GROMACS .gro file of C-alpha atoms in nm:
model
  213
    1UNK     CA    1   0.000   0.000   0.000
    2UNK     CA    2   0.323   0.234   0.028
    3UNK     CA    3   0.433   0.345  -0.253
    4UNK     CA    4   0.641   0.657  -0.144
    5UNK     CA    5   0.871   0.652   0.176
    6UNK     CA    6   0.807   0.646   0.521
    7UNK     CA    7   0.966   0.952   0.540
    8UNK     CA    8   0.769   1.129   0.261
    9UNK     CA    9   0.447   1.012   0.403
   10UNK     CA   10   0.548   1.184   0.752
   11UNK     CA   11   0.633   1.478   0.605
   12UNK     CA   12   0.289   1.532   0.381
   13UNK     CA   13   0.078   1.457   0.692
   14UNK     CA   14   0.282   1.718   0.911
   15UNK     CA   15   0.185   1.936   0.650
   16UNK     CA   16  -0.166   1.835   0.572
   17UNK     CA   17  -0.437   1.979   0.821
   18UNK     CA   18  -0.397   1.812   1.171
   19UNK     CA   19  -0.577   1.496   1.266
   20UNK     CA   20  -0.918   1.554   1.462
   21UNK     CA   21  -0.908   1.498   1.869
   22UNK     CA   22  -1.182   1.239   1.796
   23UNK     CA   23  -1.054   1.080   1.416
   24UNK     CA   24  -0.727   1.029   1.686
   25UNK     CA   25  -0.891   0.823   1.939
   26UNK     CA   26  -1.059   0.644   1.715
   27UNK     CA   27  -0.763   0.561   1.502
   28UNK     CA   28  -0.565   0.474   1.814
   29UNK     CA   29  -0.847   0.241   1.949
   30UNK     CA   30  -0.852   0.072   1.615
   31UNK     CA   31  -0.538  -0.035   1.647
   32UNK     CA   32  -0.576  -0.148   1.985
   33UNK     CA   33  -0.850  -0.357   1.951
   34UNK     CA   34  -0.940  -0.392   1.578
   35UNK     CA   35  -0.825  -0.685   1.365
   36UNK     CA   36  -0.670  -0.581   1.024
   37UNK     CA   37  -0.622  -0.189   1.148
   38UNK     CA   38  -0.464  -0.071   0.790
   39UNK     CA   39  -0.820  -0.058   0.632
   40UNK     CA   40  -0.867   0.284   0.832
   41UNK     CA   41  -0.846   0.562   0.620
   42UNK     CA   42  -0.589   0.697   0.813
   43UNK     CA   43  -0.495   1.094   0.897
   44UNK     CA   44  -0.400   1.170   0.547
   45UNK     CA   45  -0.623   1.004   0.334
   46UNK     CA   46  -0.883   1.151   0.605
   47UNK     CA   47  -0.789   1.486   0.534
   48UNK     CA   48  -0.836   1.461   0.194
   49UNK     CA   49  -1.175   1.338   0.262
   50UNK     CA   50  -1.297   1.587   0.434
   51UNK     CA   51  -1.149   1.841   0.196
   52UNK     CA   52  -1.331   1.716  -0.091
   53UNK     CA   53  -1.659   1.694   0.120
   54UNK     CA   54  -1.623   2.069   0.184
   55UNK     CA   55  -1.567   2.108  -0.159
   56UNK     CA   56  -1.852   1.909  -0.259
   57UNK     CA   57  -2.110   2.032   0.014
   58UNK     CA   58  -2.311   1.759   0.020
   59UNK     CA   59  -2.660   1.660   0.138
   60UNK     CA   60  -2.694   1.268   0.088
   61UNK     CA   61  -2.378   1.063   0.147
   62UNK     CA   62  -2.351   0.713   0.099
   63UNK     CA   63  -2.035   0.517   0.231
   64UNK     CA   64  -2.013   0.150   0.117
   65UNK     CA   65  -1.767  -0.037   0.364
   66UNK     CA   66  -1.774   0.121   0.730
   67UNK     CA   67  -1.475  -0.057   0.905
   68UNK     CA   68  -1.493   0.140   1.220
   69UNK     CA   69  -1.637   0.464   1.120
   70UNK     CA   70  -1.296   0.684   1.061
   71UNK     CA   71  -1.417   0.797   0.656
   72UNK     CA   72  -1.756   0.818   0.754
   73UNK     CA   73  -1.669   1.091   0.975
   74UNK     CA   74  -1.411   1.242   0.796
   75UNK     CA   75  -1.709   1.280   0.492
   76UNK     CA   76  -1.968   1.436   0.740
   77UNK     CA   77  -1.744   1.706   0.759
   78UNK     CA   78  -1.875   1.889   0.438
   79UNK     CA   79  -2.197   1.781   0.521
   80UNK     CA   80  -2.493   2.046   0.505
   81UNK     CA   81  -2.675   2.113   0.796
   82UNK     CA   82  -2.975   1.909   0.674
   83UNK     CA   83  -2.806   1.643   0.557
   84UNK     CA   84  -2.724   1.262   0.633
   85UNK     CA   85  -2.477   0.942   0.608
   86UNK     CA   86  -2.583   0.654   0.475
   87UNK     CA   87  -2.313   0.387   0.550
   88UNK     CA   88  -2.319   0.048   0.505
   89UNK     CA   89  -2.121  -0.252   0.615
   90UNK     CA   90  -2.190  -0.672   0.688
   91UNK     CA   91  -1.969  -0.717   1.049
   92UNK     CA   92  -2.205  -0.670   1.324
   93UNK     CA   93  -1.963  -0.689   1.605
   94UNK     CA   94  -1.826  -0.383   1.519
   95UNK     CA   95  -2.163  -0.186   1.500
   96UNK     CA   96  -2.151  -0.074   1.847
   97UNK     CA   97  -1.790   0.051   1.823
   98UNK     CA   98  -1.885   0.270   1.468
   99UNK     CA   99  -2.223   0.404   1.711
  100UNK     CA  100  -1.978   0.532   1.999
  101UNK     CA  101  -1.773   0.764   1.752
  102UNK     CA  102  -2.078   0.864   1.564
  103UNK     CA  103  -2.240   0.976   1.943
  104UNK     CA  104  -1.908   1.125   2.024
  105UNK     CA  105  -1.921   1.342   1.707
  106UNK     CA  106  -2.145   1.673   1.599
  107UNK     CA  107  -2.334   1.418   1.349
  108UNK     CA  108  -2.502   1.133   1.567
  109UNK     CA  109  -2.799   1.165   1.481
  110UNK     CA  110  -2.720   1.230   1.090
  111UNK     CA  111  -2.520   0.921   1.074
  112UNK     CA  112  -2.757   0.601   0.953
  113UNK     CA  113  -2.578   0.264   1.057
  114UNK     CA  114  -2.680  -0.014   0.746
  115UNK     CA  115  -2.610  -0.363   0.842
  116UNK     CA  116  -2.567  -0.627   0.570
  117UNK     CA  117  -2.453  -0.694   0.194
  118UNK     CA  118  -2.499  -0.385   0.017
  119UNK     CA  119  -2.580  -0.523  -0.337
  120UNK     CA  120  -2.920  -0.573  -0.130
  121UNK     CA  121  -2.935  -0.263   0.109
  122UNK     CA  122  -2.821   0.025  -0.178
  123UNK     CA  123  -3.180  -0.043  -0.417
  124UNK     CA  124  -3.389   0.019  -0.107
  125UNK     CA  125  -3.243   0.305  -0.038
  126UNK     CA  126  -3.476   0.599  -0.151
  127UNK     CA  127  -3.254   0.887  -0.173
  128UNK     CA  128  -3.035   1.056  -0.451
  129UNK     CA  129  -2.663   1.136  -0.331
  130UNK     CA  130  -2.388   1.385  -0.410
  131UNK     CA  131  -2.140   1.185  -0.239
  132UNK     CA  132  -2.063   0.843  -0.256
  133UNK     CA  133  -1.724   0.676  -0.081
  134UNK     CA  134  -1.676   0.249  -0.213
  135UNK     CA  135  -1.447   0.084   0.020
  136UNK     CA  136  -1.562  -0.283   0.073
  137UNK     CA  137  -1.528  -0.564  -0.107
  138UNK     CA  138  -1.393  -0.553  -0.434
  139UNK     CA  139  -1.534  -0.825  -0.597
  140UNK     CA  140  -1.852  -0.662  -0.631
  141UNK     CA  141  -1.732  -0.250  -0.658
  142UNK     CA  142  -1.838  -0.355  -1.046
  143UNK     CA  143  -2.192  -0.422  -0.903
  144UNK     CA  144  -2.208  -0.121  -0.659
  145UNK     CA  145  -2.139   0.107  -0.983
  146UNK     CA  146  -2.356   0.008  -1.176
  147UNK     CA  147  -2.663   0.064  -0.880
  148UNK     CA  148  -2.505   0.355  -0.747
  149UNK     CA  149  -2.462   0.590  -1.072
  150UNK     CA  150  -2.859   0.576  -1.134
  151UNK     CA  151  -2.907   0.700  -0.778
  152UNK     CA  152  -2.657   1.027  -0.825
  153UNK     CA  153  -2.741   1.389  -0.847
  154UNK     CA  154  -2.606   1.535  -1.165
  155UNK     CA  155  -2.295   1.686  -1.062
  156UNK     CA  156  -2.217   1.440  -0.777
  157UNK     CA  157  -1.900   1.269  -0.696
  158UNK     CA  158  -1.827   0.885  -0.643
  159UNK     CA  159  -1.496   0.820  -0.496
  160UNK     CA  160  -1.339   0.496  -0.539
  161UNK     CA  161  -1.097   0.373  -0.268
  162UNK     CA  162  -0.799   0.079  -0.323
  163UNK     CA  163  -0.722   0.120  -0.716
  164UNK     CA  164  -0.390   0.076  -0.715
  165UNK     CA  165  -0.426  -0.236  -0.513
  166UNK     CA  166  -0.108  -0.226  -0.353
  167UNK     CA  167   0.039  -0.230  -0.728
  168UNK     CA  168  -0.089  -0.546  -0.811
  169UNK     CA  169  -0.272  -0.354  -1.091
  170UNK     CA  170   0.036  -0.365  -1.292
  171UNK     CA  171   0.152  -0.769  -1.220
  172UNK     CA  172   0.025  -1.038  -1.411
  173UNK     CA  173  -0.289  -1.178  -1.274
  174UNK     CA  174  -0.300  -1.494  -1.071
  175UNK     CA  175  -0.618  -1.706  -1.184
  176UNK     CA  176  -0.761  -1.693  -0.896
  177UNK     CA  177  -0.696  -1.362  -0.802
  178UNK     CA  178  -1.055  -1.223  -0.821
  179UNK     CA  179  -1.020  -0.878  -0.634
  180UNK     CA  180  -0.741  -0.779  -0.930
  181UNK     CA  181  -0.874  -0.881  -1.208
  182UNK     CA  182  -1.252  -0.674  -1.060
  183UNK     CA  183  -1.041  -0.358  -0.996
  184UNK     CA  184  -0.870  -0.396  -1.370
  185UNK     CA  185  -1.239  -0.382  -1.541
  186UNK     CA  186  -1.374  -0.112  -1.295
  187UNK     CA  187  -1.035   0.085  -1.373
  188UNK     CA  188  -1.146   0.012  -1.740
  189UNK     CA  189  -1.494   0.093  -1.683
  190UNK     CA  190  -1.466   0.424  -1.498
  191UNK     CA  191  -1.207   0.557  -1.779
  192UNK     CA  192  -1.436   0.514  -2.023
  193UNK     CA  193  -1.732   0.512  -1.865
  194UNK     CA  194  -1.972   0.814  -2.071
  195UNK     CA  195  -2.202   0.903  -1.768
  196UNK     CA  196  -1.894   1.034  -1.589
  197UNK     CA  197  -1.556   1.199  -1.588
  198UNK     CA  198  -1.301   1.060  -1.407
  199UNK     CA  199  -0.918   1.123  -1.234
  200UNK     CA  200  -0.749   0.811  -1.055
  201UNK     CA  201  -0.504   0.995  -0.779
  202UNK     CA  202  -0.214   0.792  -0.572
  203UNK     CA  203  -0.310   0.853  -0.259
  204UNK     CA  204  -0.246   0.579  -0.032
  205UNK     CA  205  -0.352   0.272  -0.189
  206UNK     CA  206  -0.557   0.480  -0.503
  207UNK     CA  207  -0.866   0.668  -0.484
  208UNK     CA  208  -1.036   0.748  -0.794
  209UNK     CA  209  -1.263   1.088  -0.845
  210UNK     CA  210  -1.541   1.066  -1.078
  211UNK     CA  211  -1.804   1.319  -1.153
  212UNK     CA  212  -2.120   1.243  -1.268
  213UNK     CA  213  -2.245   1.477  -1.590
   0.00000   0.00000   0.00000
């Protein structure tokens, strides 16, 4: 997932905006008590989050993938007054620790928990969005595309997180390698896909921009 130094990475986040009191707690608790703590977002990657969601100033979010909450606060940070966060993710032992942040923050009661696949949650879901964040699994982010553009406001933004795939994207593909050869069609797909314009950025492990026209 690193593909610039150590060093370099230090450097961008000591001059990025500073980590939230709260994103910090939760980060540190995550990888206290979380198995596989690398799938948070992370202070950078947060940052740049939030920036867009200022940017964007949206009123319907959708997060696919929750882990323990960390993007789906960062993204309520652009968030209109009115608005809410739809997130969705299928491990309900970590529902409870996702619901303490999301008390602990300014957006509790904005923040709508979703538990279970969401190739069967995101069509009963009766809302347009202007912000959209896919981080689960990546064998169906093919699938979530394909549902999700039809429910976007003209103008809205779908982010797409893990890309790069820790470079695999660029290494011949193992058979049985599912998750790669997925990513290589969305890649595909999202380049040339006419509904949308699209810019694929390296940040951390790849997170693709596209805007809906």
């Amino acid at each position: 997932m690193h593909f610039i130094s150590q060093e370099l990475e230090d450097y961008i986040e000591q001059h990025s905006e500073n980590e939230p009191e709260l994103l910090a707690k939760l980060n540190k608790e995550t990888y206290q008590k979380i198995l596989l703590p690398r799938m948070l977002s992370g202070h950078f990657q947060g940052r740049v989050l939030s920036m867009l969601s200022k940017l964007i100033r949206p009123v319907n979010i959708l997060e696919i993938g929750t882990y323990t909450g960390y993007a789906a606060l960062c993204l309520c940070e652009g968030m209109q007054e009115n608005g809410q966060l739809h997130t969705i993710d299928i491990k309900e032992e970590l529902v409870d620790f996702q619901r303490k942040y999301f008390d602990a923050s300014p957006w509790g009661n904005q923040i709508f928990q979703h538990l279970g696949e969401a190739v069967n949650i995101i069509p009963d879901l009766d809302l347009k969005f202007d912000l959209v964040f896919i981080d689960a699994d990546k064998e169906n982010y093919l699938n979530y595309w394909e549902m999700i553009v039809p429910k976007m406001n003209k103008g809205g933004i779908i982010l797409s997180d893990n890309v790069l795939w820790s470079g695999k994207i660029l290494e011949p593909v193992h058979p049985n390698d599912v998750s790669t050869q997925v990513l290589l069609e969305y890649n595909k797909l999202l380049k040339e896909d006419p509904r949308v314009e699209t810019v694929l950025l390296p940040i951390r492990d790849g997170l693709t921009v596209s805007r809906v026209l």
